[in-house]
Coordinates of C-alpha atoms in Angstrom, one line a residue:
X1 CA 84.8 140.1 124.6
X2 CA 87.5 138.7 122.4
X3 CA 87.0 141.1 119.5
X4 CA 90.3 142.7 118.9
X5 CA 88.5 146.1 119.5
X6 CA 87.5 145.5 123.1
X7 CA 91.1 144.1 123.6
X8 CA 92.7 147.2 122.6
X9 CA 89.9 149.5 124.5
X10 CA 90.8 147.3 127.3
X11 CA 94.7 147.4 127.0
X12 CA 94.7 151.5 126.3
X13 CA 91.9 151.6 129.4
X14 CA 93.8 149.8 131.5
X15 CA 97.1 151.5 130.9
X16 CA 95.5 154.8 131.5
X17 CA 93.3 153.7 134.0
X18 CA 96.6 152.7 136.4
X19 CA 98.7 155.5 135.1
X20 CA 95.8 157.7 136.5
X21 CA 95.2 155.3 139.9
X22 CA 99.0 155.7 140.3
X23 CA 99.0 159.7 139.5
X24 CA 96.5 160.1 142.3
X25 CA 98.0 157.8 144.6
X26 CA 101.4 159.8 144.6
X27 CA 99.5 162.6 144.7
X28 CA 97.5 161.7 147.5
X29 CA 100.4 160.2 149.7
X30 CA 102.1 164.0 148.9
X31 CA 99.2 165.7 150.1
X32 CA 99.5 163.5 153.2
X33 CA 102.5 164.0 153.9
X34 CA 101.9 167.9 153.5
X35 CA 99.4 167.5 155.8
X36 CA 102.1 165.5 158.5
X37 CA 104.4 168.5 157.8
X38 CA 102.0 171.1 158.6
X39 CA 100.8 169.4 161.7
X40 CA 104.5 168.5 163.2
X41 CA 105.2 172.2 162.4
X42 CA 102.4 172.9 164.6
X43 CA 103.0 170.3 167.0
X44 CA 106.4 172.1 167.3
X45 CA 105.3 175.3 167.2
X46 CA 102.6 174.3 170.6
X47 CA 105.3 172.7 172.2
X48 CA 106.9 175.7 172.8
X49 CA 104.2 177.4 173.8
X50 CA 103.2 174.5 176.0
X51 CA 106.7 174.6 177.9
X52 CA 106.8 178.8 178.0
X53 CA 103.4 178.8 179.6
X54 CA 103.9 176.3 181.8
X55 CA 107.2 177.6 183.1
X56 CA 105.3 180.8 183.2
X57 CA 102.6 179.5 185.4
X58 CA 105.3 177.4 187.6
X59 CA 106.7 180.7 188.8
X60 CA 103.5 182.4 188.9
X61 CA 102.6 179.7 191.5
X62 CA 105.5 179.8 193.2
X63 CA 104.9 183.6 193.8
X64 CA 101.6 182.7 195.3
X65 CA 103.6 180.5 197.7
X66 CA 105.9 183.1 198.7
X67 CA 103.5 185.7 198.5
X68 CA 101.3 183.8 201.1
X69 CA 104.0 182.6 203.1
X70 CA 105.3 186.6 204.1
X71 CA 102.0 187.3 205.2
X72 CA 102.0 188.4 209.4
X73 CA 98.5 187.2 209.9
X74 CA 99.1 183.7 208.8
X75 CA 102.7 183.9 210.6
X76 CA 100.7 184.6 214.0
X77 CA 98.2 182.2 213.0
X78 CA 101.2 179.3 212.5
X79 CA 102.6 180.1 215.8
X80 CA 98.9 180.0 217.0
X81 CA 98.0 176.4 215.1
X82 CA 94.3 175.0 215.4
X83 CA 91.6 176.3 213.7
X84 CA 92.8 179.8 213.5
X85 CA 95.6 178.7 211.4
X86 CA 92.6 176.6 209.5
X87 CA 91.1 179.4 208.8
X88 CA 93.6 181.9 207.6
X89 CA 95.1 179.3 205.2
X90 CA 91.5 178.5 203.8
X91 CA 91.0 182.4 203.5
X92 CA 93.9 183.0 201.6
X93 CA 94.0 179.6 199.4
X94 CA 90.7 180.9 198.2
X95 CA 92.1 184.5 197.3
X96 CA 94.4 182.5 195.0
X97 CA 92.3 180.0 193.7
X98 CA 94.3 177.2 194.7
X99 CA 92.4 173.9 195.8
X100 CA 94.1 172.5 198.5
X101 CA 96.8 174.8 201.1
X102 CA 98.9 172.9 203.6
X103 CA 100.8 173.9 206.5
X104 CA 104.0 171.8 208.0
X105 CA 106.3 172.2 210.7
X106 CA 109.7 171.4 210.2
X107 CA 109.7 167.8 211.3
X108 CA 107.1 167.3 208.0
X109 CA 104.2 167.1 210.3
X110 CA 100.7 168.5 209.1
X111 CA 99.9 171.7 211.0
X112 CA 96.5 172.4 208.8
X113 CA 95.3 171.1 205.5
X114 CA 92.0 173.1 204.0
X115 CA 91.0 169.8 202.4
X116 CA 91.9 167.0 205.0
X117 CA 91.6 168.7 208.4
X118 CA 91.9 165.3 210.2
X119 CA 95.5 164.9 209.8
X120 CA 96.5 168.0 211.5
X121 CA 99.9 166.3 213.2
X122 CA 100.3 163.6 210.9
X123 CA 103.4 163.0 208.8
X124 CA 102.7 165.2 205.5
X125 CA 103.0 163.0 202.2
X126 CA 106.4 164.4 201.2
X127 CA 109.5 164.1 203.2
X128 CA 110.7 166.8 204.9
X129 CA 114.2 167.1 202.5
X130 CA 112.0 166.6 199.7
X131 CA 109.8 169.7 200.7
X132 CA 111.9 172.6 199.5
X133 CA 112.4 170.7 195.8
X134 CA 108.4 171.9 194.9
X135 CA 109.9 175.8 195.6
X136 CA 112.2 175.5 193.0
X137 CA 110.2 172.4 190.4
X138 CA 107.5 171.5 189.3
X139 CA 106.0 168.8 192.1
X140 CA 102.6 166.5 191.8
X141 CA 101.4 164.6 194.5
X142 CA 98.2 162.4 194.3
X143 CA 96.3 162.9 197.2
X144 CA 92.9 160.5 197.8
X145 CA 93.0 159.4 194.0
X146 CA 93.3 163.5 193.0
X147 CA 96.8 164.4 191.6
X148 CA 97.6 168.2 192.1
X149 CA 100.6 170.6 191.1
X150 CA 102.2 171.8 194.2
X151 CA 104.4 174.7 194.9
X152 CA 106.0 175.4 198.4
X153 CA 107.4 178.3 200.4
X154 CA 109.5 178.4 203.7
X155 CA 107.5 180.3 206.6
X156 CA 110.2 182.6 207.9
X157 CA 109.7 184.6 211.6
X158 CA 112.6 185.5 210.4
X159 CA 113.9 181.6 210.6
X160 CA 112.6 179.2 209.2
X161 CA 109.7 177.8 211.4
X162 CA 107.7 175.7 208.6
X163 CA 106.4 175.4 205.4
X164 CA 103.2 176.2 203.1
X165 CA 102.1 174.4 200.2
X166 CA 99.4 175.0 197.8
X167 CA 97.8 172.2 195.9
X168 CA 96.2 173.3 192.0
X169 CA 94.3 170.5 190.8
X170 CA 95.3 168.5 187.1
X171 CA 91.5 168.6 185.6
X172 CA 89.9 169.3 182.0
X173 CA 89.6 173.4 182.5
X174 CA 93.9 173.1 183.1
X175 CA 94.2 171.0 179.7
X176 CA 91.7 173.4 178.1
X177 CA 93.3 176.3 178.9
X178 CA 96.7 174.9 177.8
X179 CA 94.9 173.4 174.5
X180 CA 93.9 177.0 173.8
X181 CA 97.2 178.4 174.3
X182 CA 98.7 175.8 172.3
X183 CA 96.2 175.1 169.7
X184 CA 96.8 171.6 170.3
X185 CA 95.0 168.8 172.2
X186 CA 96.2 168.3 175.7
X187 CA 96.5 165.2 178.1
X188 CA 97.8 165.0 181.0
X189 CA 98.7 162.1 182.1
X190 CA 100.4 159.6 185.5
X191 CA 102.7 156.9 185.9
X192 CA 101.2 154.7 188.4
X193 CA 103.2 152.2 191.1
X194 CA 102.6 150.0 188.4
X195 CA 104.3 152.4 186.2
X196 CA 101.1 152.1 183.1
X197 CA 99.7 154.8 182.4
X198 CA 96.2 156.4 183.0
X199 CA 94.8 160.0 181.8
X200 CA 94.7 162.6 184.1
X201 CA 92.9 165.3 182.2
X202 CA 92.3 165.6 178.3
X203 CA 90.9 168.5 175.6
X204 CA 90.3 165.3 173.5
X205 CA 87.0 163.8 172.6
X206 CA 85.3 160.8 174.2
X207 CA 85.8 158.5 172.0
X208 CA 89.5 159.7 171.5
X209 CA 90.4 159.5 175.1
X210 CA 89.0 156.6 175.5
X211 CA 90.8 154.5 173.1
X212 CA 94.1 157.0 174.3
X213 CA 93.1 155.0 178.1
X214 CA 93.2 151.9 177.0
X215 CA 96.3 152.2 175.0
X216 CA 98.1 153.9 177.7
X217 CA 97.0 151.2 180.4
X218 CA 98.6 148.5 178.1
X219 CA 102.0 150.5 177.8
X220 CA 104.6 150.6 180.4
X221 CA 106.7 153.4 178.3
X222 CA 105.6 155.9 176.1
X223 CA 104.6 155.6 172.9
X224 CA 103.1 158.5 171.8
X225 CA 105.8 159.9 170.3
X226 CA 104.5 160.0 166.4
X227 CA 101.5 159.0 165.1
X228 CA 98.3 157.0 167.1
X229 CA 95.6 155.5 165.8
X230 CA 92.1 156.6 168.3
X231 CA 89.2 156.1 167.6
X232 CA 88.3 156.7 164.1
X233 CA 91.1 159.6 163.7
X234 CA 94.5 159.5 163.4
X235 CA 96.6 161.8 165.7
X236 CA 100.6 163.1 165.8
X237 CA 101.8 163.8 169.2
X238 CA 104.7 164.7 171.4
X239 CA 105.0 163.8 174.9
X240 CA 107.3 166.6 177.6
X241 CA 107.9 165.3 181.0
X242 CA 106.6 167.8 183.5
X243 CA 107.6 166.5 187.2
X244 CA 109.4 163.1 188.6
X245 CA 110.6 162.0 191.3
X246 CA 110.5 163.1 194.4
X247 CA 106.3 163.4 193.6
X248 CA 104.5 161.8 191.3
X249 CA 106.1 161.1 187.9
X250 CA 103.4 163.0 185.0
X251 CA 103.3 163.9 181.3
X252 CA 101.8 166.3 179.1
X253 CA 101.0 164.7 175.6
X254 CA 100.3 167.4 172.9
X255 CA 98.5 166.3 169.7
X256 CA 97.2 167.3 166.6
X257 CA 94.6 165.0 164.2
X258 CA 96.0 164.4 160.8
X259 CA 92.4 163.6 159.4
X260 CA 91.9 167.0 160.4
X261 CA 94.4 168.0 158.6
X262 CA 93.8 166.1 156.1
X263 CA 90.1 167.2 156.2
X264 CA 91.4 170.9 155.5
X265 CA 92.8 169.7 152.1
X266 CA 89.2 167.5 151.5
X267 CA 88.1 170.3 149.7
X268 CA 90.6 170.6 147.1
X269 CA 91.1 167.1 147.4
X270 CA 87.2 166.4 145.8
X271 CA 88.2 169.1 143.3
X272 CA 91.5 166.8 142.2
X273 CA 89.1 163.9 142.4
X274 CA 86.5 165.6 140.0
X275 CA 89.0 166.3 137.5
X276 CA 90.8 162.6 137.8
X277 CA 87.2 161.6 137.3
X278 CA 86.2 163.5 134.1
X279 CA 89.9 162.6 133.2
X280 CA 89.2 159.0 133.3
X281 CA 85.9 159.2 131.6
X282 CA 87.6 161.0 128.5
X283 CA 90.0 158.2 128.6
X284 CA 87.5 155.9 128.0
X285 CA 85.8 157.6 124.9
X286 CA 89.3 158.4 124.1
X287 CA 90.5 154.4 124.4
X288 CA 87.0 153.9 123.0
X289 CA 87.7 156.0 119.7
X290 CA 91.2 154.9 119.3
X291 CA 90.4 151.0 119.6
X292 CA 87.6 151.8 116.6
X293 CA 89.9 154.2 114.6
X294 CA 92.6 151.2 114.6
X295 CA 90.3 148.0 114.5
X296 CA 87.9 150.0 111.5
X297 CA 90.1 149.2 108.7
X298 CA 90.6 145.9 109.7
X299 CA 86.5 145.5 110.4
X300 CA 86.5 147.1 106.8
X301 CA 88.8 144.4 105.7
X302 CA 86.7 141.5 107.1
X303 CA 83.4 142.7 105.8
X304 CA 85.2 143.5 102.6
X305 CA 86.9 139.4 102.5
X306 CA 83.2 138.2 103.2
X307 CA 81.9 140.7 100.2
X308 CA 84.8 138.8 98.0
X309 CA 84.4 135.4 98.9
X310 CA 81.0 135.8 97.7
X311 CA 82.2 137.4 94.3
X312 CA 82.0 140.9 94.5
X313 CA 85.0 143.0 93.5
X314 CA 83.0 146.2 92.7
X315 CA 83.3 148.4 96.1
X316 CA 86.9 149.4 97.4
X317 CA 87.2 150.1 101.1
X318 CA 87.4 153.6 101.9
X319 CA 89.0 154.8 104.7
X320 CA 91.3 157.9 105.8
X321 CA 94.2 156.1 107.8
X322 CA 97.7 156.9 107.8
X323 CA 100.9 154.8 108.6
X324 CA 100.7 151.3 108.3
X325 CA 97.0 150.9 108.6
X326 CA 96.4 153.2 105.8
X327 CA 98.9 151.0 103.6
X328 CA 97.4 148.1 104.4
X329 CA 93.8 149.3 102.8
X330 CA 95.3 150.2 99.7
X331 CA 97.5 147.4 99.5
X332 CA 94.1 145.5 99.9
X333 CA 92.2 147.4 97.3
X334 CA 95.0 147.0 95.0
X335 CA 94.4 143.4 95.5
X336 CA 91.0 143.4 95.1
X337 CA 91.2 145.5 91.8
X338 CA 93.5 143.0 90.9
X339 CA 91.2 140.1 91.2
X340 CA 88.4 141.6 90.0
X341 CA 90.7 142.2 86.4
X342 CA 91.9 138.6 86.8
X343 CA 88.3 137.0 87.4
X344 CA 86.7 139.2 84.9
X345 CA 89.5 138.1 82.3
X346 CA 89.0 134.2 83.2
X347 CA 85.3 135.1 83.1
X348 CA 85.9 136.6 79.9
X349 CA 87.7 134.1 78.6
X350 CA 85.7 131.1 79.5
X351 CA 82.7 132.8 78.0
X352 CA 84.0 134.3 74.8
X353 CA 86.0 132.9 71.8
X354 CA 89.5 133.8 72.0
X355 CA 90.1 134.5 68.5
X356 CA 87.1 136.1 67.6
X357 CA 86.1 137.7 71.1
X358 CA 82.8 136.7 70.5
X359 CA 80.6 134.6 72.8
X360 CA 81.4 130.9 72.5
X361 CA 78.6 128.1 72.4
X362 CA 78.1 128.0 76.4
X363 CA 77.7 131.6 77.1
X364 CA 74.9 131.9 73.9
X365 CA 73.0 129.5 75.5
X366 CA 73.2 131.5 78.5
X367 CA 72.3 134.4 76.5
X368 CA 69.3 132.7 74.9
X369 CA 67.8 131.8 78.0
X370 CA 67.7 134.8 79.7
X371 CA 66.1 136.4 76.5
X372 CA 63.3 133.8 76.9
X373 CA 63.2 135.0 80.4
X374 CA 62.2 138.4 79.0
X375 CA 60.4 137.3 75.9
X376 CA 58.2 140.2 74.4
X377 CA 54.6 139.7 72.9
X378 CA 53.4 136.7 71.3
X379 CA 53.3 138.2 67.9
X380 CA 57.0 138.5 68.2
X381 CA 60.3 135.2 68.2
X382 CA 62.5 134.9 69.4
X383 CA 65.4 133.1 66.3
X384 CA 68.3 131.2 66.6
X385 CA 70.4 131.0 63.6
X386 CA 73.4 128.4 63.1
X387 CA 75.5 128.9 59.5
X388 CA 78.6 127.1 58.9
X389 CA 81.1 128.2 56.2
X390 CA 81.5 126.1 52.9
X391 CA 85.1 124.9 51.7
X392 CA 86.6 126.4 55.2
X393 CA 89.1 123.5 55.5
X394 CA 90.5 123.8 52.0
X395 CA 91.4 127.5 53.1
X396 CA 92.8 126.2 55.3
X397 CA 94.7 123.4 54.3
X398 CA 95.8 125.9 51.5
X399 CA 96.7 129.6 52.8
X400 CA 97.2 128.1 56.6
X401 CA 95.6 128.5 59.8
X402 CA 96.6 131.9 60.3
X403 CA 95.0 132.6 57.0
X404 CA 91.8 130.9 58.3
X405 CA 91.9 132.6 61.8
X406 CA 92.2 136.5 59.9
X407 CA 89.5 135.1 57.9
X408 CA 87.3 134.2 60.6
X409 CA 87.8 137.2 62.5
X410 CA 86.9 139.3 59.2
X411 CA 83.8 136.9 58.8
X412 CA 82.8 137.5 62.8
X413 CA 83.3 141.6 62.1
X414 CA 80.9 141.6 59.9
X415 CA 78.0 139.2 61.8
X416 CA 78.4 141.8 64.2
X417 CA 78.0 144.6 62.0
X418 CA 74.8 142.5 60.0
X419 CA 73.2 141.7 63.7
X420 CA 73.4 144.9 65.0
X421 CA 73.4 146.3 68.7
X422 CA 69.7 144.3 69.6
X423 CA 71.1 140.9 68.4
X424 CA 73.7 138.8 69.5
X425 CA 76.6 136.9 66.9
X426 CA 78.6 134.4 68.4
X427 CA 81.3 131.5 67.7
X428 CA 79.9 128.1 68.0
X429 CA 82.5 126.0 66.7
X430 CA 85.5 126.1 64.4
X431 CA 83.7 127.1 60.7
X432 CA 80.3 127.6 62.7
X433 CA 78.6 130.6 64.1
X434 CA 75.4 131.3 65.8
X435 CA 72.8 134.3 65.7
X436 CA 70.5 135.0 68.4
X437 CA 67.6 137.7 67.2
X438 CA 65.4 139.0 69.7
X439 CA 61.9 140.3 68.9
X440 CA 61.6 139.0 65.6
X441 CA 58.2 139.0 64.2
X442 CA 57.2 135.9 62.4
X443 CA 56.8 137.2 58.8
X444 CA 60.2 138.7 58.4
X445 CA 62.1 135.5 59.2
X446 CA 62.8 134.8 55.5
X447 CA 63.9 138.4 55.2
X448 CA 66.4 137.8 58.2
X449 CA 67.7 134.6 56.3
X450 CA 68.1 136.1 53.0
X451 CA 70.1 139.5 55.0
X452 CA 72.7 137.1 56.8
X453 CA 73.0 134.7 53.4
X454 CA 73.8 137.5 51.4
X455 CA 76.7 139.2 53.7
X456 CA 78.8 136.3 53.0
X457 CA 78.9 137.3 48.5
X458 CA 81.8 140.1 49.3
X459 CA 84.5 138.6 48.6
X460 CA 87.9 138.2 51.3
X461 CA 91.2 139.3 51.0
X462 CA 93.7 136.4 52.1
X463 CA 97.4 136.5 51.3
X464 CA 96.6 138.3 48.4
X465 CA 93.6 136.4 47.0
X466 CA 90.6 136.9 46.6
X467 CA 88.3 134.6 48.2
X468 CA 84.4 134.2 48.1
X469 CA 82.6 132.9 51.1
X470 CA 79.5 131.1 51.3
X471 CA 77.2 129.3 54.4
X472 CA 75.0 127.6 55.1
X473 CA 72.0 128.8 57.5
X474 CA 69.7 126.5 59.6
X475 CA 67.1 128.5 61.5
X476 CA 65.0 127.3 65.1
X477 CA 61.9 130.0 66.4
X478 CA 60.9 130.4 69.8
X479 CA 58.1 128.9 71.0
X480 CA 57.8 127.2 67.7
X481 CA 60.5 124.9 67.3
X482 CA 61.5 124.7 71.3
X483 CA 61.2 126.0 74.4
X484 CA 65.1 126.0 75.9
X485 CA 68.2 127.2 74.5
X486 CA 69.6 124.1 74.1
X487 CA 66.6 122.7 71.9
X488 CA 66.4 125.6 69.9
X489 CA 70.6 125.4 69.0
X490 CA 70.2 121.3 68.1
X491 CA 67.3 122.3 65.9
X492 CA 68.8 125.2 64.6
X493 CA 72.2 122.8 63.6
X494 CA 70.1 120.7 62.4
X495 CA 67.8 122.8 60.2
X496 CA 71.8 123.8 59.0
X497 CA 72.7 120.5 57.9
X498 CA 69.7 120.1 55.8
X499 CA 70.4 123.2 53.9
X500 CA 74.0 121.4 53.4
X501 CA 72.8 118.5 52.4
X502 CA 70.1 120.0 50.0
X503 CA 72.5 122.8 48.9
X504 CA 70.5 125.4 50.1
X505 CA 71.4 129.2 51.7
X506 CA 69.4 128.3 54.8
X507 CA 66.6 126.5 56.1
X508 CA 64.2 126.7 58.8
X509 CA 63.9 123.7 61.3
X510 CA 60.8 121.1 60.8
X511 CA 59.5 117.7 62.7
X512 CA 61.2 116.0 59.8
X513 CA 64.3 116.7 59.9
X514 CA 64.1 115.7 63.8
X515 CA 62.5 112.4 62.3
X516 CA 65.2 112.1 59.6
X517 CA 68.1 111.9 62.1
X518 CA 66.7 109.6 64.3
X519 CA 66.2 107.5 61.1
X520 CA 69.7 108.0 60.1
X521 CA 71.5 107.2 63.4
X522 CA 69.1 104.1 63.8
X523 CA 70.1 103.2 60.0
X524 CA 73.6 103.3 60.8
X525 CA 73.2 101.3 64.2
X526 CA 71.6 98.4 62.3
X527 CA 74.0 98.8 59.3
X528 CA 76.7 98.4 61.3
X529 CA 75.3 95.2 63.1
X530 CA 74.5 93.9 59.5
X531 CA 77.8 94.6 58.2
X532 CA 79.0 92.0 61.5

């Protein structure tokens, strides 16, 4: 979780991740409010249907009214009154569909009412000053909880003698019919005493209407101008005042539902989201592949630092990066190369003479143990020789030590060429060299002695003299004489001092001579306490 691979992944992610969440955000409030364009444009657009066809049916109405009120029979029948005036206004309120038909005098009393035809000579709701303003408006009146749209016409024989009104009740097949004309939602709805509000008649659903009740109950103005929240949809609307005072005061509130509108978008909508959603899931391999492009050379570098610290130089980190990433690798393998020469070279140097370039005493013991490691049959030795040069130090003392250091680099040129590929020459000490030969078989020891005694009678050029070289060879065989490097190179010295001492070309390591320098250091031990 703290790898600086998922922290990139998570940074590029998370970058593209709200770049996208804020993309679809802004395109989702656009598309909304394309959708609260198209619905006010058709909010407009209904209103003025709304207002046309509702002006339209005002005067239609009002020709009913007029048309009723020239007819002779119900003239005779007004003069007449009682149930023959009953009659003849029920027959023709039913030959214009209206639901209720009323008939006043001019003092505003009843004369007939098809619904109510107990108050025949009662006071009519409406004044009588306020009865010609339905001829000309739009009038509602609630009669016995039931609010209807009124229109009037005078009764003329030829004056003026009365009035007839005809009642068209507010009820869902009215808002219908408007709805369908308008394309819109239609309520209807009355200002109480109380002046709240309470639907009269509604093309909305249930649940709609329902919530639209309670909210209008609650309100003692209108606000449903704008948008409304009912139900589970949310609905634009525009409210137009259709009659006041002197009747009931009533509104028509037109609506659309945005989520429907919205809903006409859903399809392209999921399309958007599909394509956000594949989006975002290439932006995840995408982050994915760019967090282990970047963090690769560095995972490279880490695996490549733990390779190091445990000594190997040999593999370079190959990678194809550009930039600064790129740099960085082959400034790194540089490095490494770089070590590697430098460790090598100390290597080198601590295991090999730096005069002669040949092994020093350390790294031939090294090299004698692993040939024991890999020692052949038992017919076959393994030999360690040890030959020291005679009268080295008067050369030296003589010509110089850079006269002694060409000599002993002529002198280790030609061990190497005498040993051969197979055998192994090396610088033990300042005069001193060892030999280790593998695979030696026991009878041609001597013959190996007498090869590497004889190489020394060419003589050397040095400062122009001639100089002849001898040594002196001491000789140790594996299993014979020891059984670890270091046994077998104190034997083999040791085997070479005895040739010294007895002025021999070599000899080859017995108990004795073991025995004999034991007896010489303890000789000298108690001489020395003696001497005190």
């Amino acid at each position: 979780m703290h790898s600086l691979q998922f922290r990139i992944f998570a940074l590029v992610f998370g970058l593209l991740l709200l770049i996208q969440s804020a993309s679809l955000f802004l395109l989702y409030r656009k598309v909304q409010e394309q959708a609260v364009q198209t619905v006010n444009a058709r909010l407009d657009s209904g209103r003025r249907v709304f207002v046309d066809q509702f002006e339209t049916r005002r005067k239609t109405l009002a020709i009913y009214a007029q048309t009723l009120a020239k007819d002779f029979g119900l003239l005779e029948a007004f003069n007449e009154g009682g149930r023959s005036l009953l009659h003849a206004l029920d027959k023709r309120r039913r030959r214009v569909e209206a639901d209720i038909a009323v008939a006043v005098d001019m003092k505003g009393r009843i004369r007939a009412d098809t619904m109510r035809s107990g108050l025949a000579g009662r006071p009519f709701e409406l004044a009588t000053d306020a009865i010609p303003y339905a001829a000309e408006h739009i009038l509602f009146l609630n009669l016995s909880g039931t609010t209807y749209e009124f229109t009037a016409a005078p009764l003329l024989a030829p004056n003026r003698v009365g009035w007839v009104l005809l009642g068209f009740r507010l009820n869902d097949a009215i808002a219908q019919h408007f709805g369908a004309l308008s394309s819109l939602d239609v309520t209807f709805l009355e200002q109480g005493n109380d002046s709240r509000w309470q639907p009269l008649a509604s093309t909305l659903p249930a649940g709609a209407l329902s919530a639209l009740g309670r909210d209008a109950t609650t309100a003692n103005a209108l606000p449903f101008n704008g948008s409304i929240k009912l139900g589970r949809e949310t609905y634009l609307g525009q409210d137009i005042e259709l009659g006041g005072a002197p009747g009931q005061r009533v509104t028509a509130l037109l609506q659309s539902s945005e989520s429907a509108a919205l809903a006409d978008y859903s399809s392209w909508w999921w399309q958007i989201v599909e394509v956000f959603g594949i989006a975002l899931l290439l932006s995840i391999l995408g982050a994915w592949l760019l967090a282990r492009g970047v963090t690769k050379p560095v995972r490279l570098l880490l695996e490549q630092t733990s390779a190091i610290e445990a000594g190997n130089y040999a593999e370079p980190i190959t990678v194809q990066q550009c930039g600064e990433l790129g740099q960085l690798v082959d400034k790194f393998n540089r490095m490494q190369e770089a070590i590697a020469k430098r460790e090598a070279s100390i290597r080198h140097h601590a295991q090999h003479d730096d005069l002669t370039g040949l092994p020093n005493r350390s790294h031939l013991e090294h090299l004698i143990g692993q040939s024991l490691q890999q020692r052949g049959s038992s017919k076959q030795r393994l030999a360690v020789m040890v030959m020291g040069l005679d009268r080295f130090k008067d050369i030296n003392d003589t010509l110089g030590y850079e006269a002694g250091d060409r000599l002993l680099c002529e002198v280790s040129q030609r061990l190497c060429e005498i040993a051969g590929s197979n055998n192994v020459a090396a610088r033990v000490g300042g005069d001193e060299f060892g030999i280790l030969l593998n695979n030696v078989k026991l009878r041609d020891v001597p013959g190996e002695l007498t090869r590497f005694a004889t190489a020394f009678t060419s003589p050397y050029q040095a400062d122009g003299l001639t100089l002849h070289l001898s040594a002196r060879i001491g000789l140790a065989c594996y299993p014979d004489h020891g059984h670890d490097a270091a046994i077998l190179l104190r034997h083999a010295d040791m085997a070479k001092w005895t040739a010294k001492q007895h002025r021999l070309p070599y000899a080859i390591y017995d108990g004795s001579q073991d025995r004999f320098s034991r007896l010489r250091l303890s000789l000298l031990g108690e001489l020395q306490q003696a001497i005190q």
